[in-house]
Amino acid sequence: MRQWQSLKVSNDLLYRIYENEDTGPHFQLVTPHAMRREIMHQLHNVRTAGHLGREKTLNRIKARFYWPGMTDDVSRWCQSCMSCQKRKPGPGLGKSPMQHCTVYGPMECIAIDILGPLPTTDDGNRYIMVVGDYFSKWSEAYALRQHTAQTVADKLVTEFICRFGTPTRIHTDHGPEFESHLFARMCKLLDIEKSRTTPYHPQSDGMVERYNRTFGNDASNVCLGKQG
Ligand SMILES: [Zn+2]
């Protein structure tokens, strides 16, 4: 309520008048919750935004948008950005191993893992591809005959992304299907960040591996779908 004086409605949209010391007053769109992640993504992560630091990203967002708690939200967003973390020099080999996957919403980070080879089913499937969302812990499993870059990327796009949307980041191990040119191209086209477990810290992918242990125990009872 103390901001009442600085609020204004224009074209049915609510604005806040922001007094910038350098550039004078301007209008900030009071941003609904549902739009905030997209704004931070567009003004920090995309190629034209260029992953600027916390301060610059915040100023850029403040130039057009306002929401309560935006300073904290933008700080957390920049801190948990994988691309920014990877560029920062760390101990040892120059990159800090990723030990925590900090996520603030569904589809911010998904993990993919391949389980198998298992006994071949009547449909010729021998592998299970597990795709899990770190935030919601929702996991999907798909039957595959093989786990080439082509089959894995195809399953991911046609079965997972088409139904749940495009994730911000995909976390995998060092499997050749994930290291492939094709998989990298797919990520680039869909503007998805790619991160990997480090060989020294394979436990960092605990989520899907835990799922696989549970799932693997029951694999013989699972009715696999049609061929992958
Ligand atoms: Zn970044």
CSV table of C-alpha atoms and ligand atoms in Angstrom, one decimal:
chain,number,residue,atom,x,y,z
A,1,MET,CA,0.0,0.0,0.0
A,2,ARG,CA,2.9,2.4,0.6
A,3,GLN,CA,3.5,2.1,-3.1
A,4,TRP,CA,0.0,3.2,-4.0
A,5,GLN,CA,1.2,6.7,-5.1
A,6,SER,CA,3.6,5.2,-7.6
A,7,LEU,CA,1.2,2.8,-9.3
A,8,LYS,CA,-0.6,3.7,-12.6
A,9,VAL,CA,-3.0,1.8,-14.9
A,10,SER,CA,-2.4,2.2,-18.6
A,11,ASN,CA,-4.0,0.1,-21.4
A,12,ASP,CA,-5.4,-2.2,-18.7
A,13,LEU,CA,-1.9,-3.0,-17.5
A,14,LEU,CA,-0.6,-2.0,-14.1
A,15,TYR,CA,2.7,0.0,-14.0
A,16,ARG,CA,4.9,1.2,-11.3
A,17,ILE,CA,6.7,4.5,-11.7
A,18,TYR,CA,10.3,4.0,-11.0
A,19,GLU,CA,12.6,6.9,-10.2
A,20,ASN,CA,16.0,6.1,-11.7
A,21,GLU,CA,18.7,8.4,-10.4
A,22,ASP,CA,20.5,8.5,-13.8
A,23,THR,CA,17.7,8.3,-16.4
A,24,GLY,CA,14.8,9.8,-14.5
A,25,PRO,CA,11.3,8.3,-13.9
A,26,HIS,CA,10.0,5.5,-16.1
A,27,PHE,CA,7.3,2.8,-16.1
A,28,GLN,CA,7.8,-0.7,-15.0
A,29,LEU,CA,5.2,-3.3,-15.8
A,30,VAL,CA,4.0,-4.9,-12.5
A,31,THR,CA,4.8,-8.5,-13.5
A,32,PRO,CA,2.5,-11.5,-12.6
A,33,HIS,CA,4.2,-14.5,-11.1
A,34,ALA,CA,3.8,-16.6,-14.2
A,35,MET,CA,5.9,-14.3,-16.4
A,36,ARG,CA,8.9,-13.8,-14.1
A,37,ARG,CA,10.9,-16.9,-15.0
A,38,GLU,CA,10.5,-16.1,-18.7
A,39,ILE,CA,11.6,-12.5,-18.2
A,40,MET,CA,14.7,-13.6,-16.3
A,41,HIS,CA,15.4,-16.2,-18.9
A,42,GLN,CA,15.1,-13.8,-21.8
A,43,LEU,CA,17.1,-11.0,-20.1
A,44,HIS,CA,19.9,-13.3,-18.8
A,45,ASN,CA,20.2,-16.6,-20.6
A,46,VAL,CA,19.4,-16.2,-24.2
A,47,ARG,CA,22.2,-15.5,-26.7
A,48,THR,CA,21.4,-11.9,-27.1
A,49,ALA,CA,21.3,-11.4,-23.3
A,50,GLY,CA,24.8,-12.8,-22.9
A,51,HIS,CA,24.7,-13.9,-19.2
A,52,LEU,CA,25.6,-10.6,-17.6
A,53,GLY,CA,26.3,-10.5,-13.9
A,54,ARG,CA,23.7,-10.1,-11.2
A,55,GLU,CA,23.8,-6.3,-11.0
A,56,LYS,CA,23.5,-5.7,-14.8
A,57,THR,CA,20.8,-8.3,-15.2
A,58,LEU,CA,18.9,-6.7,-12.4
A,59,ASN,CA,19.2,-3.2,-13.9
A,60,ARG,CA,18.1,-4.6,-17.3
A,61,ILE,CA,15.0,-6.1,-15.8
A,62,LYS,CA,14.2,-3.1,-13.6
A,63,ALA,CA,14.3,-0.9,-16.7
A,64,ARG,CA,11.0,-2.5,-17.7
A,65,PHE,CA,9.6,-4.8,-15.0
A,66,TYR,CA,8.8,-4.8,-11.3
A,67,TRP,CA,7.7,-7.4,-8.8
A,68,PRO,CA,8.1,-7.7,-5.1
A,69,GLY,CA,11.2,-9.6,-4.2
A,70,MET,CA,12.7,-9.2,-7.6
A,71,THR,CA,16.2,-8.5,-6.3
A,72,ASP,CA,16.4,-11.8,-4.5
A,73,ASP,CA,14.8,-13.7,-7.4
A,74,VAL,CA,17.3,-12.3,-9.9
A,75,SER,CA,20.3,-13.0,-7.5
A,76,ARG,CA,19.2,-16.6,-7.2
A,77,TRP,CA,18.6,-16.9,-10.9
A,78,CYS,CA,22.1,-15.7,-11.7
A,79,GLN,CA,23.7,-17.8,-9.0
A,80,SER,CA,22.1,-21.0,-10.2
A,81,CYS,CA,22.7,-20.4,-13.9
A,82,MET,CA,24.9,-23.2,-15.2
A,83,SER,CA,26.6,-21.3,-17.9
A,84,CYS,CA,27.7,-18.6,-15.5
A,85,GLN,CA,28.9,-21.2,-13.0
A,86,LYS,CA,30.9,-23.0,-15.7
A,87,ARG,CA,32.7,-19.9,-16.8
A,88,LYS,CA,33.8,-19.0,-13.3
A,89,PRO,CA,37.2,-20.5,-12.5
A,90,GLY,CA,37.1,-23.0,-9.6
A,91,PRO,CA,39.6,-25.2,-7.8
A,92,GLY,CA,41.3,-28.2,-9.4
A,93,LEU,CA,40.7,-28.6,-13.1
A,94,GLY,CA,39.2,-25.1,-13.4
A,95,LYS,CA,35.6,-26.1,-13.0
A,96,SER,CA,33.8,-26.7,-9.7
A,97,PRO,CA,32.1,-30.0,-9.7
A,98,MET,CA,28.3,-29.6,-9.6
A,99,GLN,CA,27.1,-31.1,-6.4
A,100,HIS,CA,23.8,-29.4,-5.9
A,101,CYS,CA,21.2,-29.0,-8.6
A,102,THR,CA,19.4,-25.9,-7.3
A,103,VAL,CA,16.0,-25.6,-9.0
A,104,TYR,CA,13.1,-23.2,-8.3
A,105,GLY,CA,10.5,-24.6,-10.6
A,106,PRO,CA,9.4,-27.5,-12.8
A,107,MET,CA,11.3,-28.0,-16.1
A,108,GLU,CA,14.2,-25.8,-14.9
A,109,CYS,CA,16.4,-28.9,-15.0
A,110,ILE,CA,15.7,-32.4,-16.2
A,111,ALA,CA,18.0,-35.5,-16.0
A,112,ILE,CA,18.2,-38.2,-18.5
A,113,ASP,CA,19.7,-41.6,-18.0
A,114,ILE,CA,19.8,-44.9,-19.9
A,115,LEU,CA,19.2,-48.1,-18.1
A,116,GLY,CA,20.3,-51.5,-19.6
A,117,PRO,CA,20.9,-53.6,-21.5
A,118,LEU,CA,18.1,-55.6,-20.0
A,119,PRO,CA,16.7,-58.9,-21.3
A,120,THR,CA,15.2,-58.2,-24.7
A,121,THR,CA,11.4,-57.9,-24.8
A,122,ASP,CA,9.1,-59.3,-27.5
A,123,ASP,CA,9.1,-55.9,-29.1
A,124,GLY,CA,12.9,-56.0,-29.3
A,125,ASN,CA,13.4,-53.4,-26.5
A,126,ARG,CA,16.5,-53.7,-24.4
A,127,TYR,CA,17.0,-50.3,-22.8
A,128,ILE,CA,15.0,-47.9,-20.7
A,129,MET,CA,15.5,-44.2,-21.0
A,130,VAL,CA,14.5,-42.4,-17.8
A,131,VAL,CA,13.7,-38.7,-17.9
A,132,GLY,CA,13.1,-36.9,-14.6
A,133,ASP,CA,12.4,-33.4,-13.5
A,134,TYR,CA,14.5,-32.3,-10.6
A,135,PHE,CA,11.9,-30.0,-9.1
A,136,SER,CA,8.8,-32.1,-9.2
A,137,LYS,CA,10.6,-35.4,-9.2
A,138,TRP,CA,8.3,-36.5,-11.9
A,139,SER,CA,9.9,-39.2,-14.0
A,140,GLU,CA,9.0,-40.9,-17.2
A,141,ALA,CA,10.4,-44.1,-18.6
A,142,TYR,CA,10.6,-45.0,-22.3
A,143,ALA,CA,11.5,-48.3,-23.9
A,144,LEU,CA,14.3,-48.3,-26.5
A,145,ARG,CA,15.8,-50.9,-28.8
A,146,GLN,CA,19.1,-49.0,-28.8
A,147,HIS,CA,20.4,-45.8,-27.3
A,148,THR,CA,21.9,-43.9,-30.2
A,149,ALA,CA,21.9,-40.1,-30.2
A,150,GLN,CA,19.1,-40.3,-32.8
A,151,THR,CA,16.8,-42.5,-30.8
A,152,VAL,CA,17.4,-40.7,-27.5
A,153,ALA,CA,16.9,-37.2,-29.0
A,154,ASP,CA,13.8,-38.4,-30.9
A,155,LYS,CA,12.2,-39.9,-27.8
A,156,LEU,CA,13.0,-36.8,-25.8
A,157,VAL,CA,11.5,-34.4,-28.3
A,158,THR,CA,8.4,-36.5,-29.4
A,159,GLU,CA,7.5,-38.0,-26.1
A,160,PHE,CA,8.7,-35.7,-23.4
A,161,ILE,CA,9.2,-32.1,-24.7
A,162,CYS,CA,6.0,-32.2,-26.8
A,163,ARG,CA,4.0,-33.0,-23.7
A,164,PHE,CA,5.8,-31.1,-20.9
A,165,GLY,CA,7.5,-28.2,-22.8
A,166,THR,CA,11.2,-27.4,-23.2
A,167,PRO,CA,13.4,-27.6,-20.1
A,168,THR,CA,15.9,-24.9,-19.4
A,169,ARG,CA,18.7,-27.4,-18.7
A,170,ILE,CA,19.4,-31.1,-19.3
A,171,HIS,CA,21.7,-33.0,-17.0
A,172,THR,CA,23.2,-36.2,-18.2
A,173,ASP,CA,26.2,-38.5,-17.7
A,174,HIS,CA,29.1,-38.8,-20.2
A,175,GLY,CA,27.3,-41.3,-22.4
A,176,PRO,CA,28.2,-41.1,-26.1
A,177,GLU,CA,24.6,-40.4,-27.1
A,178,PHE,CA,24.7,-37.2,-24.9
A,179,GLU,CA,28.2,-36.2,-26.0
A,180,SER,CA,27.2,-36.5,-29.7
A,181,HIS,CA,27.0,-33.6,-32.2
A,182,LEU,CA,23.3,-34.4,-32.8
A,183,PHE,CA,22.4,-34.1,-29.1
A,184,ALA,CA,24.3,-30.8,-28.8
A,185,ARG,CA,22.6,-29.5,-32.0
A,186,MET,CA,19.2,-30.3,-30.6
A,187,CYS,CA,20.0,-28.5,-27.3
A,188,LYS,CA,21.2,-25.5,-29.2
A,189,LEU,CA,18.1,-25.3,-31.4
A,190,LEU,CA,15.8,-25.5,-28.5
A,191,ASP,CA,17.9,-23.2,-26.4
A,192,ILE,CA,18.5,-25.8,-23.7
A,193,GLU,CA,21.6,-25.7,-21.5
A,194,LYS,CA,23.5,-28.9,-21.2
A,195,SER,CA,25.3,-30.1,-18.1
A,196,ARG,CA,27.0,-33.3,-17.1
A,197,THR,CA,28.0,-35.2,-14.1
A,198,THR,CA,31.8,-35.0,-13.6
A,199,PRO,CA,33.7,-38.3,-13.6
A,200,TYR,CA,34.9,-37.5,-10.1
A,201,HIS,CA,31.4,-36.9,-8.7
A,202,PRO,CA,29.1,-39.3,-10.4
A,203,GLN,CA,26.8,-39.0,-7.4
A,204,SER,CA,25.8,-35.6,-8.5
A,205,ASP,CA,23.3,-37.2,-10.7
A,206,GLY,CA,21.7,-38.9,-7.7
A,207,MET,CA,18.1,-38.3,-8.7
A,208,VAL,CA,17.8,-40.5,-11.8
A,209,GLU,CA,20.3,-43.1,-10.5
A,210,ARG,CA,18.2,-43.5,-7.4
A,211,TYR,CA,15.1,-43.8,-9.6
A,212,ASN,CA,17.0,-46.4,-11.7
A,213,ARG,CA,17.9,-48.5,-8.7
A,214,THR,CA,14.3,-48.6,-7.7
A,215,PHE,CA,13.0,-49.0,-11.2
A,216,GLY,CA,15.7,-51.5,-12.1
A,217,ASN,CA,14.7,-53.8,-9.3
A,218,ASP,CA,11.2,-54.0,-10.8
A,219,ALA,CA,12.3,-53.9,-14.4
A,220,SER,CA,11.3,-57.5,-15.0
A,221,ASN,CA,7.8,-56.7,-13.8
A,222,VAL,CA,7.5,-53.7,-16.0
A,223,CYS,CA,5.5,-54.0,-19.2
A,224,LEU,CA,7.5,-52.1,-21.8
A,225,GLY,CA,5.7,-50.2,-24.5
A,226,LYS,CA,6.1,-50.6,-28.2
A,227,GLN,CA,9.5,-50.3,-29.9
A,228,GLY,CA,11.6,-47.3,-29.4
B,1,ZN,ZN,24.1,-17.1,-16.8
